[in-house]
PDB file of C-alpha atoms and ligand atoms in Angstrom:
ATOM      1  CA  MET A   1      10.948  -5.588 -25.423  1.00  0.00           C
ATOM      2  CA  LEU A   2       8.513  -3.157 -23.780  1.00  0.00           C
ATOM      3  CA  GLU A   3       9.975   0.272 -23.316  1.00  0.00           C
ATOM      4  CA  ALA A   4       8.401   3.510 -22.113  1.00  0.00           C
ATOM      5  CA  LYS A   5      10.286   6.674 -22.934  1.00  0.00           C
ATOM      6  CA  ASN A   6       9.693  10.059 -21.334  1.00  0.00           C
ATOM      7  CA  ILE A   7       5.971   9.590 -20.727  1.00  0.00           C
ATOM      8  CA  LEU A   8       4.023  12.740 -19.886  1.00  0.00           C
ATOM      9  CA  LYS A   9       0.389  12.818 -18.866  1.00  0.00           C
ATOM     10  CA  THR A  10      -1.563  15.746 -17.442  1.00  0.00           C
ATOM     11  CA  PHE A  11      -5.207  15.571 -16.414  1.00  0.00           C
ATOM     12  CA  HIS A  12      -7.492  18.604 -16.644  1.00  0.00           C
ATOM     13  CA  SER A  13     -10.632  18.046 -14.695  1.00  0.00           C
ATOM     14  CA  GLU A  14     -13.069  20.648 -13.374  1.00  0.00           C
ATOM     15  CA  GLY A  15     -10.433  23.380 -13.402  1.00  0.00           C
ATOM     16  CA  VAL A  16      -7.845  21.238 -11.624  1.00  0.00           C
ATOM     17  CA  VAL A  17      -4.621  20.453 -13.470  1.00  0.00           C
ATOM     18  CA  THR A  18      -2.753  17.325 -12.315  1.00  0.00           C
ATOM     19  CA  HIS A  19       0.637  16.429 -13.718  1.00  0.00           C
ATOM     20  CA  ALA A  20       0.173  12.688 -13.214  1.00  0.00           C
ATOM     21  CA  LEU A  21       3.263  11.586 -15.178  1.00  0.00           C
ATOM     22  CA  THR A  22       6.192  13.953 -15.553  1.00  0.00           C
ATOM     23  CA  GLY A  23       8.638  12.036 -17.743  1.00  0.00           C
ATOM     24  CA  VAL A  24       8.624   8.344 -16.867  1.00  0.00           C
ATOM     25  CA  ASP A  25      10.996   5.806 -18.412  1.00  0.00           C
ATOM     26  CA  LEU A  26      10.852   2.036 -17.990  1.00  0.00           C
ATOM     27  CA  THR A  27      12.173  -1.015 -19.813  1.00  0.00           C
ATOM     28  CA  VAL A  28      10.602  -4.411 -19.220  1.00  0.00           C
ATOM     29  CA  ASN A  29      12.646  -7.324 -20.549  1.00  0.00           C
ATOM     30  CA  PRO A  30      11.062 -10.517 -21.900  1.00  0.00           C
ATOM     31  CA  GLY A  31       9.983 -12.717 -19.016  1.00  0.00           C
ATOM     32  CA  GLU A  32      10.774 -10.057 -16.426  1.00  0.00           C
ATOM     33  CA  PHE A  33       8.544  -9.390 -13.404  1.00  0.00           C
ATOM     34  CA  VAL A  34       8.577  -5.690 -12.470  1.00  0.00           C
ATOM     35  CA  SER A  35       6.651  -4.245  -9.563  1.00  0.00           C
ATOM     36  CA  ILE A  36       5.701  -0.589  -9.168  1.00  0.00           C
ATOM     37  CA  VAL A  37       5.245   0.899  -5.710  1.00  0.00           C
ATOM     38  CA  GLY A  38       4.657   4.417  -4.404  1.00  0.00           C
ATOM     39  CA  ARG A  39       2.240   6.495  -2.373  1.00  0.00           C
ATOM     40  CA  SER A  40      -1.367   6.999  -3.300  1.00  0.00           C
ATOM     41  CA  GLY A  41      -1.596   9.534  -6.113  1.00  0.00           C
ATOM     42  CA  SER A  42       2.009   9.060  -7.269  1.00  0.00           C
ATOM     43  CA  GLY A  43       0.875   8.022 -10.765  1.00  0.00           C
ATOM     44  CA  LYS A  44       1.141   4.222 -10.643  1.00  0.00           C
ATOM     45  CA  THR A  45      -2.259   3.420 -12.145  1.00  0.00           C
ATOM     46  CA  THR A  46      -1.921   6.167 -14.730  1.00  0.00           C
ATOM     47  CA  PHE A  47       1.447   4.766 -15.791  1.00  0.00           C
ATOM     48  CA  LEU A  48       0.161   1.183 -15.944  1.00  0.00           C
ATOM     49  CA  ASN A  49      -2.812   2.310 -18.033  1.00  0.00           C
ATOM     50  CA  VAL A  50      -0.507   4.138 -20.439  1.00  0.00           C
ATOM     51  CA  LEU A  51       1.812   1.110 -20.679  1.00  0.00           C
ATOM     52  CA  SER A  52      -1.107  -1.233 -21.385  1.00  0.00           C
ATOM     53  CA  THR A  53      -2.489   1.203 -24.025  1.00  0.00           C
ATOM     54  CA  LEU A  54      -5.727   1.833 -22.126  1.00  0.00           C
ATOM     55  CA  LEU A  55      -4.782   5.507 -21.807  1.00  0.00           C
ATOM     56  CA  ALA A  56      -2.983   7.646 -24.383  1.00  0.00           C
ATOM     57  CA  PRO A  57      -0.049   9.703 -23.026  1.00  0.00           C
ATOM     58  CA  ASP A  58       0.293  13.394 -23.925  1.00  0.00           C
ATOM     59  CA  SER A  59       3.782  12.642 -25.206  1.00  0.00           C
ATOM     60  CA  GLY A  60       6.467  10.000 -25.084  1.00  0.00           C
ATOM     61  CA  GLU A  61       6.849   6.610 -26.688  1.00  0.00           C
ATOM     62  CA  ILE A  62       5.788   3.084 -25.779  1.00  0.00           C
ATOM     63  CA  LEU A  63       7.937   0.728 -27.786  1.00  0.00           C
ATOM     64  CA  TYR A  64       6.786  -2.875 -28.118  1.00  0.00           C
ATOM     65  CA  GLY A  65       8.707  -5.172 -30.424  1.00  0.00           C
ATOM     66  CA  GLY A  66      10.508  -2.054 -31.662  1.00  0.00           C
ATOM     67  CA  GLU A  67       7.330  -0.234 -32.720  1.00  0.00           C
ATOM     68  CA  ASP A  68       5.778   2.799 -31.045  1.00  0.00           C
ATOM     69  CA  VAL A  69       2.293   1.707 -30.023  1.00  0.00           C
ATOM     70  CA  THR A  70       1.215   5.294 -29.296  1.00  0.00           C
ATOM     71  CA  SER A  71       1.073   5.780 -33.066  1.00  0.00           C
ATOM     72  CA  PHE A  72      -0.913   2.585 -33.749  1.00  0.00           C
ATOM     73  CA  SER A  73      -4.300   2.780 -35.453  1.00  0.00           C
ATOM     74  CA  ALA A  74      -7.373   1.756 -33.438  1.00  0.00           C
ATOM     75  CA  ALA A  75      -7.437  -1.565 -35.315  1.00  0.00           C
ATOM     76  CA  ARG A  76      -3.825  -2.384 -34.452  1.00  0.00           C
ATOM     77  CA  LEU A  77      -4.339  -1.360 -30.841  1.00  0.00           C
ATOM     78  CA  ASN A  78      -7.287  -3.734 -30.640  1.00  0.00           C
ATOM     79  CA  GLN A  79      -5.129  -6.532 -32.013  1.00  0.00           C
ATOM     80  CA  LEU A  80      -2.505  -5.851 -29.374  1.00  0.00           C
ATOM     81  CA  ARG A  81      -5.075  -5.807 -26.574  1.00  0.00           C
ATOM     82  CA  GLN A  82      -6.791  -8.943 -27.808  1.00  0.00           C
ATOM     83  CA  LYS A  83      -3.591 -10.935 -27.946  1.00  0.00           C
ATOM     84  CA  ASP A  84      -0.322  -9.705 -26.483  1.00  0.00           C
ATOM     85  CA  PHE A  85      -1.417  -7.520 -23.576  1.00  0.00           C
ATOM     86  CA  SER A  86      -3.622  -8.607 -20.702  1.00  0.00           C
ATOM     87  CA  VAL A  87      -4.825  -6.506 -17.804  1.00  0.00           C
ATOM     88  CA  VAL A  88      -5.912  -7.556 -14.323  1.00  0.00           C
ATOM     89  CA  PHE A  89      -7.491  -4.920 -12.094  1.00  0.00           C
ATOM     90  CA  GLN A  90      -7.962  -4.616  -8.346  1.00  0.00           C
ATOM     91  CA  PHE A  91     -11.640  -5.268  -8.876  1.00  0.00           C
ATOM     92  CA  HIS A  92     -11.490  -8.106 -11.369  1.00  0.00           C
ATOM     93  CA  TYR A  93     -14.266  -6.811 -13.696  1.00  0.00           C
ATOM     94  CA  LEU A  94     -15.616 -10.227 -14.601  1.00  0.00           C
ATOM     95  CA  LEU A  95     -19.057 -10.146 -16.171  1.00  0.00           C
ATOM     96  CA  PRO A  96     -21.390 -11.326 -13.414  1.00  0.00           C
ATOM     97  CA  TYR A  97     -23.866 -13.187 -15.629  1.00  0.00           C
ATOM     98  CA  LEU A  98     -21.250 -15.195 -17.549  1.00  0.00           C
ATOM     99  CA  SER A  99     -19.635 -18.370 -16.231  1.00  0.00           C
ATOM    100  CA  ALA A 100     -15.957 -18.467 -15.276  1.00  0.00           C
ATOM    101  CA  ARG A 101     -15.280 -20.277 -18.562  1.00  0.00           C
ATOM    102  CA  GLU A 102     -17.124 -17.682 -20.625  1.00  0.00           C
ATOM    103  CA  ASN A 103     -15.309 -14.890 -18.804  1.00  0.00           C
ATOM    104  CA  VAL A 104     -12.004 -16.518 -19.734  1.00  0.00           C
ATOM    105  CA  LEU A 105     -13.159 -16.740 -23.355  1.00  0.00           C
ATOM    106  CA  LEU A 106     -14.407 -13.159 -23.468  1.00  0.00           C
ATOM    107  CA  PRO A 107     -11.657 -12.000 -25.864  1.00  0.00           C
ATOM    108  CA  TYR A 108     -12.981 -14.535 -28.373  1.00  0.00           C
ATOM    109  CA  MET A 109     -16.693 -14.114 -27.915  1.00  0.00           C
ATOM    110  CA  ARG A 110     -18.710 -12.449 -30.621  1.00  0.00           C
ATOM    111  CA  GLY A 111     -21.848 -11.275 -28.912  1.00  0.00           C
ATOM    112  CA  LEU A 112     -23.221 -14.089 -26.791  1.00  0.00           C
ATOM    113  CA  ALA A 113     -23.026 -16.778 -29.484  1.00  0.00           C
ATOM    114  CA  PRO A 114     -22.063 -20.190 -28.060  1.00  0.00           C
ATOM    115  CA  VAL A 115     -18.314 -20.819 -28.100  1.00  0.00           C
ATOM    116  CA  SER A 116     -16.798 -23.856 -29.817  1.00  0.00           C
ATOM    117  CA  LYS A 117     -16.017 -27.052 -27.966  1.00  0.00           C
ATOM    118  CA  ASP A 118     -12.341 -26.563 -28.688  1.00  0.00           C
ATOM    119  CA  ALA A 119     -12.403 -23.082 -27.140  1.00  0.00           C
ATOM    120  CA  LYS A 120     -14.138 -24.479 -24.069  1.00  0.00           C
ATOM    121  CA  LEU A 121     -11.426 -27.103 -23.661  1.00  0.00           C
ATOM    122  CA  ARG A 122      -8.748 -24.447 -23.906  1.00  0.00           C
ATOM    123  CA  ALA A 123     -10.538 -22.297 -21.320  1.00  0.00           C
ATOM    124  CA  ASP A 124     -10.835 -25.262 -18.975  1.00  0.00           C
ATOM    125  CA  ALA A 125      -7.111 -26.008 -19.350  1.00  0.00           C
ATOM    126  CA  CYS A 126      -6.369 -22.398 -18.347  1.00  0.00           C
ATOM    127  CA  LEU A 127      -8.753 -22.584 -15.400  1.00  0.00           C
ATOM    128  CA  GLU A 128      -7.010 -25.762 -14.308  1.00  0.00           C
ATOM    129  CA  ARG A 129      -3.671 -23.983 -14.608  1.00  0.00           C
ATOM    130  CA  VAL A 130      -4.835 -21.307 -12.130  1.00  0.00           C
ATOM    131  CA  GLY A 131      -6.168 -23.937  -9.722  1.00  0.00           C
ATOM    132  CA  LEU A 132      -9.831 -23.762 -10.717  1.00  0.00           C
ATOM    133  CA  ALA A 133     -10.349 -27.189 -12.270  1.00  0.00           C
ATOM    134  CA  GLY A 134     -14.031 -28.089 -12.360  1.00  0.00           C
ATOM    135  CA  LYS A 135     -15.212 -24.552 -11.602  1.00  0.00           C
ATOM    136  CA  GLY A 136     -15.698 -23.395 -15.205  1.00  0.00           C
ATOM    137  CA  SER A 137     -19.464 -23.296 -15.099  1.00  0.00           C
ATOM    138  CA  LYS A 138     -19.719 -21.219 -11.908  1.00  0.00           C
ATOM    139  CA  ILE A 139     -20.635 -17.547 -12.171  1.00  0.00           C
ATOM    140  CA  PRO A 140     -18.282 -15.047 -10.456  1.00  0.00           C
ATOM    141  CA  GLY A 141     -20.746 -14.448  -7.616  1.00  0.00           C
ATOM    142  CA  HIS A 142     -20.351 -18.073  -6.611  1.00  0.00           C
ATOM    143  CA  LEU A 143     -16.549 -17.871  -6.471  1.00  0.00           C
ATOM    144  CA  SER A 144     -14.352 -16.379  -3.739  1.00  0.00           C
ATOM    145  CA  GLY A 145     -12.457 -13.128  -4.308  1.00  0.00           C
ATOM    146  CA  GLY A 146      -9.193 -14.951  -4.953  1.00  0.00           C
ATOM    147  CA  GLU A 147     -10.881 -17.375  -7.320  1.00  0.00           C
ATOM    148  CA  GLN A 148     -12.421 -14.461  -9.231  1.00  0.00           C
ATOM    149  CA  GLN A 149      -8.993 -12.844  -9.510  1.00  0.00           C
ATOM    150  CA  ARG A 150      -7.568 -16.121 -10.844  1.00  0.00           C
ATOM    151  CA  VAL A 151     -10.316 -16.280 -13.491  1.00  0.00           C
ATOM    152  CA  ALA A 152      -9.167 -12.828 -14.631  1.00  0.00           C
ATOM    153  CA  ILE A 153      -5.587 -14.135 -14.841  1.00  0.00           C
ATOM    154  CA  ALA A 154      -6.735 -17.249 -16.741  1.00  0.00           C
ATOM    155  CA  ARG A 155      -8.014 -14.869 -19.421  1.00  0.00           C
ATOM    156  CA  ALA A 156      -4.405 -13.765 -20.034  1.00  0.00           C
ATOM    157  CA  LEU A 157      -3.383 -17.409 -20.411  1.00  0.00           C
ATOM    158  CA  VAL A 158      -6.049 -18.308 -22.944  1.00  0.00           C
ATOM    159  CA  LYS A 159      -4.893 -15.401 -25.105  1.00  0.00           C
ATOM    160  CA  GLU A 160      -1.266 -16.551 -24.748  1.00  0.00           C
ATOM    161  CA  SER A 161      -0.353 -12.987 -23.906  1.00  0.00           C
ATOM    162  CA  THR A 162       3.239 -11.885 -23.618  1.00  0.00           C
ATOM    163  CA  VAL A 163       2.722  -9.158 -21.009  1.00  0.00           C
ATOM    164  CA  LEU A 164       0.398  -9.152 -18.013  1.00  0.00           C
ATOM    165  CA  PHE A 165      -0.385  -5.795 -16.419  1.00  0.00           C
ATOM    166  CA  ALA A 166      -1.854  -6.052 -12.922  1.00  0.00           C
ATOM    167  CA  ASP A 167      -3.055  -3.099 -10.827  1.00  0.00           C
ATOM    168  CA  GLU A 168      -3.137  -4.144  -7.175  1.00  0.00           C
ATOM    169  CA  PRO A 169      -4.220  -7.702  -7.989  1.00  0.00           C
ATOM    170  CA  THR A 170      -4.113  -8.592  -4.288  1.00  0.00           C
ATOM    171  CA  GLY A 171      -5.504  -5.269  -3.032  1.00  0.00           C
ATOM    172  CA  ASN A 172      -8.917  -6.666  -2.300  1.00  0.00           C
ATOM    173  CA  LEU A 173      -7.875 -10.037  -0.916  1.00  0.00           C
ATOM    174  CA  ASP A 174      -6.976 -11.375   2.504  1.00  0.00           C
ATOM    175  CA  ARG A 175      -3.389 -12.464   3.114  1.00  0.00           C
ATOM    176  CA  GLU A 176      -3.867 -16.118   2.310  1.00  0.00           C
ATOM    177  CA  THR A 177      -5.842 -15.516  -0.878  1.00  0.00           C
ATOM    178  CA  GLY A 178      -3.420 -12.778  -1.919  1.00  0.00           C
ATOM    179  CA  GLU A 179      -0.609 -15.246  -1.395  1.00  0.00           C
ATOM    180  CA  SER A 180      -2.211 -17.741  -3.809  1.00  0.00           C
ATOM    181  CA  VAL A 181      -2.478 -15.026  -6.475  1.00  0.00           C
ATOM    182  CA  MET A 182       1.189 -14.048  -5.928  1.00  0.00           C
ATOM    183  CA  GLU A 183       2.281 -17.679  -6.236  1.00  0.00           C
ATOM    184  CA  LEU A 184       0.363 -17.941  -9.484  1.00  0.00           C
ATOM    185  CA  LEU A 185       2.073 -14.803 -10.842  1.00  0.00           C
ATOM    186  CA  ALA A 186       5.470 -16.260  -9.894  1.00  0.00           C
ATOM    187  CA  ASP A 187       4.610 -19.499 -11.755  1.00  0.00           C
ATOM    188  CA  LEU A 188       3.548 -17.578 -14.848  1.00  0.00           C
ATOM    189  CA  LYS A 189       6.727 -15.527 -14.757  1.00  0.00           C
ATOM    190  CA  ASN A 190       8.696 -18.781 -14.669  1.00  0.00           C
ATOM    191  CA  ASP A 191       6.785 -19.875 -17.764  1.00  0.00           C
ATOM    192  CA  GLY A 192       8.037 -16.778 -19.591  1.00  0.00           C
ATOM    193  CA  LEU A 193       5.274 -14.200 -19.143  1.00  0.00           C
ATOM    194  CA  SER A 194       6.411 -10.610 -18.540  1.00  0.00           C
ATOM    195  CA  ILE A 195       4.533  -9.044 -15.629  1.00  0.00           C
ATOM    196  CA  VAL A 196       4.141  -5.427 -14.536  1.00  0.00           C
ATOM    197  CA  MET A 197       2.391  -5.236 -11.176  1.00  0.00           C
ATOM    198  CA  VAL A 198       1.356  -2.189  -9.162  1.00  0.00           C
ATOM    199  CA  THR A 199       1.079  -2.898  -5.444  1.00  0.00           C
ATOM    200  CA  HIS A 200       0.944  -1.187  -2.052  1.00  0.00           C
ATOM    201  CA  ASP A 201       2.451  -4.264  -0.460  1.00  0.00           C
ATOM    202  CA  ASP A 202       6.234  -3.986  -0.045  1.00  0.00           C
ATOM    203  CA  GLU A 203       6.623  -7.689   0.665  1.00  0.00           C
ATOM    204  CA  TYR A 204       4.794  -8.703  -2.514  1.00  0.00           C
ATOM    205  CA  ALA A 205       6.666  -6.045  -4.484  1.00  0.00           C
ATOM    206  CA  ALA A 206       9.997  -7.468  -3.345  1.00  0.00           C
ATOM    207  CA  ARG A 207       9.196 -10.813  -4.994  1.00  0.00           C
ATOM    208  CA  ALA A 208       9.511  -9.219  -8.440  1.00  0.00           C
ATOM    209  CA  ASP A 209      12.812  -9.202 -10.310  1.00  0.00           C
ATOM    210  CA  ARG A 210      12.893  -5.426  -9.978  1.00  0.00           C
ATOM    211  CA  VAL A 211      11.024  -2.834  -7.907  1.00  0.00           C
ATOM    212  CA  ILE A 212      10.260   0.587  -9.409  1.00  0.00           C
ATOM    213  CA  ARG A 213       9.308   3.326  -6.969  1.00  0.00           C
ATOM    214  CA  MET A 214       7.206   6.276  -8.111  1.00  0.00           C
ATOM    215  CA  ALA A 215       6.680   9.669  -6.455  1.00  0.00           C
ATOM    216  CA  ASP A 216       4.898  12.723  -7.869  1.00  0.00           C
ATOM    217  CA  GLY A 217       4.568  11.274 -11.346  1.00  0.00           C
ATOM    218  CA  ALA A 218       8.176  10.178 -11.733  1.00  0.00           C
ATOM    219  CA  VAL A 219      10.332   7.129 -11.073  1.00  0.00           C
ATOM    220  CA  VAL A 220      12.572   7.826  -8.070  1.00  0.00           C
TER     221      VAL A 220
HETATM  222  N1  LIG B 301      -9.051  10.609 -15.002  1.00  0.00           N
HETATM  223  C1  LIG B 301      -8.456  11.465 -14.182  1.00  0.00           C
HETATM  224  N2  LIG B 301      -8.805  12.786 -14.178  1.00  0.00           N
HETATM  225  C2  LIG B 301      -8.183  13.660 -13.384  1.00  0.00           C
HETATM  226  N3  LIG B 301      -7.188  13.347 -12.536  1.00  0.00           N
HETATM  227  C3  LIG B 301      -6.797  12.067 -12.481  1.00  0.00           C
HETATM  228  C4  LIG B 301      -7.414  11.064 -13.292  1.00  0.00           C
HETATM  229  N4  LIG B 301      -6.806   9.870 -13.028  1.00  0.00           N
HETATM  230  C5  LIG B 301      -5.879  10.139 -12.091  1.00  0.00           C
HETATM  231  N5  LIG B 301      -5.850  11.450 -11.747  1.00  0.00           N
HETATM  232  C6  LIG B 301      -4.912  12.097 -10.811  1.00  0.00           C
HETATM  233  O1  LIG B 301      -3.589  11.748 -11.204  1.00  0.00           O
HETATM  234  C7  LIG B 301      -2.770  11.471 -10.058  1.00  0.00           C
HETATM  235  C8  LIG B 301      -2.212  10.068 -10.180  1.00  0.00           C
HETATM  236  O2  LIG B 301      -3.296   9.148 -10.052  1.00  0.00           O
HETATM  237  P1  LIG B 301      -3.094   7.567 -10.097  1.00  0.00           P
HETATM  238  O3  LIG B 301      -4.434   6.960 -10.097  1.00  0.00           O
HETATM  239  O4  LIG B 301      -2.175   7.245 -11.201  1.00  0.00           O
HETATM  240  O5  LIG B 301      -2.345   7.307  -8.695  1.00  0.00           O
HETATM  241  P2  LIG B 301      -1.926   5.941  -7.995  1.00  0.00           P
HETATM  242  O6  LIG B 301      -0.453   6.027  -7.738  1.00  0.00           O
HETATM  243  O7  LIG B 301      -2.410   4.795  -8.779  1.00  0.00           O
HETATM  244  O8  LIG B 301      -2.690   6.023  -6.601  1.00  0.00           O
HETATM  245  P3  LIG B 301      -3.381   4.857  -5.722  1.00  0.00           P
HETATM  246  O9  LIG B 301      -2.235   4.185  -5.000  1.00  0.00           O
HETATM  247  O10 LIG B 301      -4.248   5.611  -4.767  1.00  0.00           O
HETATM  248  O11 LIG B 301      -4.147   3.956  -6.622  1.00  0.00           O
HETATM  249  C9  LIG B 301      -3.668  11.690  -8.855  1.00  0.00           C
HETATM  250  O12 LIG B 301      -3.421  12.987  -8.369  1.00  0.00           O
HETATM  251  C10 LIG B 301      -5.069  11.578  -9.410  1.00  0.00           C
HETATM  252  O13 LIG B 301      -5.967  12.363  -8.668  1.00  0.00           O
HETATM  253 MG1  LIG B 302      -3.855   3.265  -8.412  1.00  0.00          MG
END
């Protein structure tokens, strides 16, 4: 359902050439939880960013629903990012001056116009789903790290995404808080969401259906 074929990506920066991805293939089946592990610099984040369409590869195909998204127009890419694909980063990137509820609704907000009552109810249902019932009006600075990460995941739920891409979602959290985020991911997988997670943690990685190991820009 999501398939990467022979992905190449080279960075040129200040005279340094880095072959970050040297021909990576991956298939993610519907509802599958795949984790990606590997040493620092092996290309994990670059690959996740290419898969989630945040970064264009130099060559190769990313097939989603049978179509190559690398050839999508900007408008179609936006559609894909606003609906089907959701991304959670190591640092959650919530907007600090918006409430948890507004952060969840960010994909739907047009400027800072007030959101509809219906949208608010949907956001609150998603916050409840990630264990944050009653915390919708708090700003991120008044939530713990794990709670902030769960707000970022709730954003994927409100969009009813089909694939969640997570780059070290527990990287910044203590063991207990990381555990709560991992349990949430497992629940969402059981509900049918496909998940691609990059992690340094072998124990967390092993909870996925499949572990992909990367080294020097390739799957090994
Ligand atoms: N925008 C960029 N410009 C130049 N080089 C880059 C850029 N992004 C990544 N690289 C290089 O590409 C290689 C792969 O980087 P990437 O961030 O994908 O590694 P990673 O496996 O995610 O590492 P980590 O575990 O430390 O997060 C590294 O050598 C990195 O320095
Ligand atoms: Mg990385």
